Amino acid sequence: MLYSLLSRSPAKSRNLPNLRPKRVSRVLLDGPPGRKIGLANRLGGLPRLPVAITRQAPISIRRLRRVELPADTIELARFLIGKIVVRELPGARLSGRIVETEAYPPRDPAAHHFRGPTPRNRSMFLGRGYAYVYFSYGNHFMLNVSAEAPGIGGGVLIRALEPLEGIEQMEGHRKTTRLLDLTRGPGRLASALRIDRSLDGTDLCALGPLWLGAITRPRRPAPALLLGKSKRIGITRAAYRLLRFYARDSPFVSGPRNLRS
C-alpha cells in the first residue's frame, strides 16, 4: 500500500500527508539515567513510534572511610568539594555531588557549637563524619558534617549539590522540574533529599539512610577542580573570614553572582 502511494505522480499525490519527519528526538546520552531532550513528532499520517529512553547503570559510589576525612574543619570543607551525598529511600537512591561548603571551626563565634554542647548541637561534638541537622529560621533543614575530634565542636555546612541520581524523586519533593533549583542552596538540597532532624547524629561513614561517598568509575574523565573561596553567606559574626568553598565552574553553586566568580 505504502509503495503504491509513493509511486504515484506528483499531480496525484498533492493531497497526501507530508511523510517527512518534522523533528527527530534527541536523547541526553551522558546525563542522568532516563533523562531525554525533546519528543519524536508524528511522521505524516504514520502512527507515533515509541520514544526511546537511554538507560544507564547506576553510578558506582563507594562509601568514604572516616580515616579519609581530614581532622580539621577547614580542610574537611575543602576536601568535601567533589564528594557525594547519598540518601537511601525505600525503592530509590538519591545522590548529588557537593559543589559548595562552609567551614565553622572551633572557637568560631558564628557557629552553633561556640558556647559548648547542648541537646540541640551535640552531634557537632561526636567526632568527624556525623550528620548535624538543624531547623533554620522555622523554614527549612540544614545538613552539616561534624569535623573535629570527639568532644570538640566543629562543622561543615553542605550548601549545594549537583544532582546525580533520583532526579525525578527530587523534582517531586521540590515541586519543580528546573534542575538548577533542586539542590542549589542548603534548604533546597535538604528538601530534595528528604533530610530532617530524624537524621541528626547519623554516621555518614557507615551503612544507613544518609552517607558520604566518592565516585569510583566516572562515566567520563572529570575535569580539573577549580576551587573558589569567599566569605560565608547569611552570617554577621566573623563574616570577614574566607571560609566558604565552592567549585568555580559549577552552575549549581548558590549565593549572589559576586560570590560565585
GROMACS .gro file of C-alpha atoms in nm:
model
  261
    1MET     CA    1   0.000   0.000   0.000
    2LEU     CA    2   0.275   0.246   0.103
    3TYR     CA    3   0.471   0.164  -0.218
    4SER     CA    4   0.170   0.238  -0.436
    5LEU     CA    5   0.117   0.575  -0.267
    6LEU     CA    6   0.480   0.680  -0.307
    7SER     CA    7   0.491   0.572  -0.673
    8ARG     CA    8   0.206   0.799  -0.783
    9SER     CA    9   0.276   1.101  -0.997
   10PRO     CA   10   0.320   1.441  -0.823
   11ALA     CA   11  -0.016   1.553  -0.957
   12LYS     CA   12  -0.198   1.263  -0.793
   13SER     CA   13  -0.007   1.283  -0.466
   14ARG     CA   14  -0.061   1.652  -0.388
   15ASN     CA   15  -0.317   1.580  -0.119
   16LEU     CA   16  -0.119   1.306   0.051
   17PRO     CA   17   0.016   1.371   0.404
   18ASN     CA   18   0.369   1.505   0.430
   19LEU     CA   19   0.585   1.199   0.505
   20ARG     CA   20   0.896   1.394   0.603
   21PRO     CA   21   0.977   1.393   0.977
   22LYS     CA   22   0.923   1.733   1.139
   23ARG     CA   23   1.176   1.680   1.416
   24VAL     CA   24   1.383   1.391   1.547
   25SER     CA   25   1.404   1.337   1.920
   26ARG     CA   26   1.742   1.371   2.086
   27VAL     CA   27   1.842   1.167   2.388
   28LEU     CA   28   2.079   1.301   2.650
   29LEU     CA   29   2.335   1.022   2.630
   30ASP     CA   30   2.568   1.125   2.908
   31GLY     CA   31   2.326   1.273   3.157
   32PRO     CA   32   2.138   1.117   3.447
   33PRO     CA   33   1.962   0.786   3.367
   34GLY     CA   34   1.639   0.822   3.169
   35ARG     CA   35   1.672   1.195   3.100
   36LYS     CA   36   1.583   1.298   2.745
   37ILE     CA   37   1.552   1.614   2.537
   38GLY     CA   38   1.251   1.662   2.310
   39LEU     CA   39   0.998   1.413   2.179
   40ALA     CA   40   0.952   1.250   1.839
   41ASN     CA   41   0.680   1.419   1.635
   42ARG     CA   42   0.424   1.226   1.430
   43LEU     CA   43   0.566   1.136   1.090
   44GLY     CA   44   0.295   1.248   0.849
   45GLY     CA   45   0.000   1.007   0.877
   46LEU     CA   46   0.207   0.722   1.023
   47PRO     CA   47   0.148   0.609   1.386
   48ARG     CA   48   0.370   0.772   1.650
   49LEU     CA   49   0.668   0.550   1.731
   50PRO     CA   50   0.766   0.477   2.094
   51VAL     CA   51   1.017   0.723   2.236
   52ALA     CA   52   1.347   0.552   2.318
   53ILE     CA   53   1.487   0.629   2.661
   54THR     CA   54   1.855   0.568   2.725
   55ARG     CA   55   1.911   0.357   3.038
   56GLN     CA   56   2.240   0.378   3.222
   57ALA     CA   57   2.379   0.168   3.503
   58PRO     CA   58   2.367   0.327   3.850
   59ILE     CA   59   2.664   0.545   3.933
   60SER     CA   60   2.933   0.347   4.115
   61ILE     CA   61   2.988   0.518   4.451
   62ARG     CA   62   3.198   0.390   4.740
   63ARG     CA   63   3.142   0.497   5.098
   64LEU     CA   64   3.405   0.728   5.247
   65ARG     CA   65   3.600   0.590   5.542
   66ARG     CA   66   3.643   0.806   5.849
   67VAL     CA   67   4.020   0.781   5.822
   68GLU     CA   68   3.998   0.963   5.487
   69LEU     CA   69   3.833   1.270   5.640
   70PRO     CA   70   4.081   1.544   5.735
   71ALA     CA   71   4.090   1.604   6.111
   72ASP     CA   72   4.046   1.977   6.064
   73THR     CA   73   3.723   2.167   5.990
   74ILE     CA   74   3.863   2.397   5.721
   75GLU     CA   75   4.049   2.117   5.547
   76LEU     CA   76   3.739   1.899   5.558
   77ALA     CA   77   3.533   2.176   5.396
   78ARG     CA   78   3.782   2.181   5.107
   79PHE     CA   79   3.805   1.802   5.089
   80LEU     CA   80   3.428   1.754   5.057
   81ILE     CA   81   3.403   1.954   4.734
   82GLY     CA   82   3.350   1.693   4.463
   83LYS     CA   83   3.243   1.419   4.705
   84ILE     CA   84   2.892   1.268   4.702
   85VAL     CA   85   2.598   1.289   4.943
   86VAL     CA   86   2.385   0.973   4.915
   87ARG     CA   87   2.030   0.945   5.052
   88GLU     CA   88   1.875   0.599   5.069
   89LEU     CA   89   1.495   0.595   5.049
   90PRO     CA   90   1.257   0.298   5.013
   91GLY     CA   91   1.289   0.191   4.649
   92ALA     CA   92   1.517   0.477   4.545
   93ARG     CA   93   1.866   0.617   4.588
   94LEU     CA   94   1.919   0.992   4.561
   95SER     CA   95   2.264   1.142   4.528
   96GLY     CA   96   2.442   1.465   4.444
   97ARG     CA   97   2.796   1.595   4.405
   98ILE     CA   98   2.898   1.852   4.666
   99VAL     CA   99   2.986   2.183   4.498
  100GLU     CA  100   2.971   2.427   4.790
  101THR     CA  101   3.056   2.414   5.162
  102GLU     CA  102   3.114   2.645   5.457
  103ALA     CA  103   3.351   2.576   5.747
  104TYR     CA  104   3.260   2.650   6.111
  105PRO     CA  105   3.581   2.566   6.302
  106PRO     CA  106   3.638   2.558   6.680
  107ARG     CA  107   3.604   2.892   6.863
  108ASP     CA  108   3.409   3.039   6.571
  109PRO     CA  109   3.155   3.289   6.713
  110ALA     CA  110   2.927   3.227   6.410
  111ALA     CA  111   2.898   2.854   6.488
  112HIS     CA  112   2.628   2.673   6.686
  113HIS     CA  113   2.898   2.499   6.891
  114PHE     CA  114   3.061   2.824   7.010
  115ARG     CA  115   2.912   2.812   7.363
  116GLY     CA  116   2.961   2.439   7.407
  117PRO     CA  117   2.748   2.125   7.366
  118THR     CA  118   2.370   2.130   7.413
  119PRO     CA  119   2.097   1.874   7.339
  120ARG     CA  120   2.043   2.053   7.007
  121ASN     CA  121   2.404   2.065   6.882
  122ARG     CA  122   2.553   1.755   7.048
  123SER     CA  123   2.614   1.592   6.706
  124MET     CA  124   2.883   1.853   6.634
  125PHE     CA  125   3.089   1.705   6.920
  126LEU     CA  126   3.070   1.337   6.817
  127GLY     CA  127   3.391   1.337   6.614
  128ARG     CA  128   3.427   1.386   6.240
  129GLY     CA  129   3.188   1.230   5.992
  130TYR     CA  130   2.848   1.256   6.162
  131ALA     CA  131   2.542   1.446   6.044
  132TYR     CA  132   2.433   1.757   6.230
  133VAL     CA  133   2.086   1.858   6.108
  134TYR     CA  134   1.904   2.163   6.240
  135PHE     CA  135   1.591   2.359   6.154
  136SER     CA  136   1.676   2.709   6.033
  137TYR     CA  137   1.452   3.012   6.086
  138GLY     CA  138   1.146   2.789   6.122
  139ASN     CA  139   1.162   2.730   5.747
  140HIS     CA  140   1.400   2.454   5.633
  141PHE     CA  141   1.656   2.198   5.749
  142MET     CA  142   2.032   2.229   5.702
  143LEU     CA  143   2.282   1.943   5.666
  144ASN     CA  144   2.624   1.970   5.831
  145VAL     CA  145   2.913   1.728   5.875
  146SER     CA  146   3.087   1.717   6.214
  147ALA     CA  147   3.453   1.789   6.166
  148GLU     CA  148   3.675   1.760   6.473
  149ALA     CA  149   3.789   1.506   6.732
  150PRO     CA  150   3.528   1.374   6.980
  151GLY     CA  151   3.442   1.641   7.236
  152ILE     CA  152   3.550   1.932   7.015
  153GLY     CA  153   3.285   2.128   6.826
  154GLY     CA  154   3.331   2.185   6.454
  155GLY     CA  155   3.115   2.152   6.146
  156VAL     CA  156   3.093   2.187   5.768
  157LEU     CA  157   2.768   2.312   5.618
  158ILE     CA  158   2.678   2.146   5.286
  159ARG     CA  159   2.544   2.441   5.087
  160ALA     CA  160   2.483   2.299   4.739
  161LEU     CA  161   2.486   1.979   4.532
  162GLU     CA  162   2.487   1.886   4.165
  163PRO     CA  163   2.202   1.631   4.130
  164LEU     CA  164   2.316   1.290   4.006
  165GLU     CA  165   2.069   1.013   4.093
  166GLY     CA  166   1.699   1.011   4.176
  167ILE     CA  167   1.628   1.336   3.996
  168GLU     CA  168   1.262   1.253   3.933
  169GLN     CA  169   1.212   1.194   4.307
  170MET     CA  170   1.388   1.522   4.383
  171GLU     CA  171   1.156   1.702   4.141
  172GLY     CA  172   0.858   1.557   4.324
  173HIS     CA  173   0.993   1.660   4.663
  174ARG     CA  174   1.076   2.012   4.543
  175LYS     CA  175   0.764   2.056   4.323
  176THR     CA  176   0.974   2.179   4.032
  177THR     CA  177   1.139   2.036   3.721
  178ARG     CA  178   1.403   2.309   3.698
  179LEU     CA  179   1.730   2.119   3.751
  180LEU     CA  180   1.921   2.420   3.885
  181ASP     CA  181   1.663   2.476   4.159
  182LEU     CA  182   1.663   2.123   4.301
  183THR     CA  183   1.970   2.130   4.528
  184ARG     CA  184   2.120   2.480   4.487
  185GLY     CA  185   2.122   2.606   4.846
  186PRO     CA  186   2.117   2.424   5.182
  187GLY     CA  187   1.740   2.440   5.232
  188ARG     CA  188   1.665   2.320   4.880
  189LEU     CA  189   1.900   2.025   4.899
  190ALA     CA  190   1.756   1.915   5.234
  191SER     CA  191   1.406   1.930   5.086
  192ALA     CA  192   1.509   1.744   4.768
  193LEU     CA  193   1.681   1.464   4.964
  194ARG     CA  194   1.419   1.447   5.242
  195ILE     CA  195   1.668   1.539   5.515
  196ASP     CA  196   1.523   1.633   5.853
  197ARG     CA  197   1.602   1.613   6.226
  198SER     CA  198   1.542   1.238   6.228
  199LEU     CA  199   1.881   1.207   6.054
  200ASP     CA  200   2.068   1.415   6.313
  201GLY     CA  201   2.361   1.216   6.451
  202THR     CA  202   2.370   0.970   6.158
  203ASP     CA  203   2.713   0.817   6.098
  204LEU     CA  204   2.795   0.932   5.743
  205CYS     CA  205   3.072   0.673   5.707
  206ALA     CA  206   2.853   0.370   5.782
  207LEU     CA  207   2.563   0.181   5.628
  208GLY     CA  208   2.248   0.382   5.674
  209PRO     CA  209   1.994   0.621   5.522
  210LEU     CA  210   2.248   0.900   5.464
  211TRP     CA  211   2.618   0.871   5.383
  212LEU     CA  212   2.917   1.032   5.214
  213GLY     CA  213   3.088   0.876   4.915
  214ALA     CA  214   3.316   0.916   4.616
  215ILE     CA  215   3.260   0.807   4.257
  216THR     CA  216   3.476   0.504   4.176
  217ARG     CA  217   3.416   0.467   3.799
  218PRO     CA  218   3.329   0.801   3.641
  219ARG     CA  219   3.141   0.788   3.309
  220ARG     CA  220   3.390   1.033   3.166
  221PRO     CA  221   3.717   1.183   3.297
  222ALA     CA  222   3.643   1.455   3.550
  223PRO     CA  223   3.784   1.800   3.464
  224ALA     CA  224   4.033   1.956   3.699
  225LEU     CA  225   3.855   2.102   4.001
  226LEU     CA  226   3.888   2.480   4.032
  227LEU     CA  227   3.825   2.569   4.394
  228GLY     CA  228   3.698   2.914   4.485
  229LYS     CA  229   3.663   3.069   4.831
  230SER     CA  230   3.477   3.362   4.979
  231LYS     CA  231   3.318   3.491   5.296
  232ARG     CA  232   3.027   3.290   5.430
  233ILE     CA  233   2.667   3.371   5.343
  234GLY     CA  234   2.397   3.494   5.579
  235ILE     CA  235   2.602   3.549   5.896
  236THR     CA  236   2.705   3.863   6.086
  237ARG     CA  237   2.969   3.732   6.330
  238ALA     CA  238   3.317   3.671   6.188
  239ALA     CA  239   3.167   3.749   5.846
  240TYR     CA  240   3.504   3.863   5.712
  241ARG     CA  241   3.658   3.512   5.726
  242LEU     CA  242   3.700   3.334   5.391
  243LEU     CA  243   3.555   3.000   5.497
  244ARG     CA  244   3.317   2.925   5.210
  245PHE     CA  245   3.449   2.693   4.938
  246TYR     CA  246   3.293   2.610   4.603
  247ALA     CA  247   3.353   2.457   4.259
  248ARG     CA  248   3.412   2.763   4.043
  249ASP     CA  249   3.279   2.622   3.716
  250SER     CA  250   2.959   2.472   3.858
  251PRO     CA  251   2.620   2.630   3.777
  252PHE     CA  252   2.478   2.460   4.087
  253VAL     CA  253   2.664   2.685   4.333
  254SER     CA  254   2.431   2.907   4.538
  255GLY     CA  255   2.460   3.266   4.651
  256PRO     CA  256   2.493   3.602   4.474
  257ARG     CA  257   2.685   3.622   4.149
  258ASN     CA  258   2.973   3.819   4.302
  259LEU     CA  259   3.038   3.525   4.539
  260ARG     CA  260   3.037   3.264   4.261
  261SER     CA  261   3.303   3.401   4.026
   0.00000   0.00000   0.00000
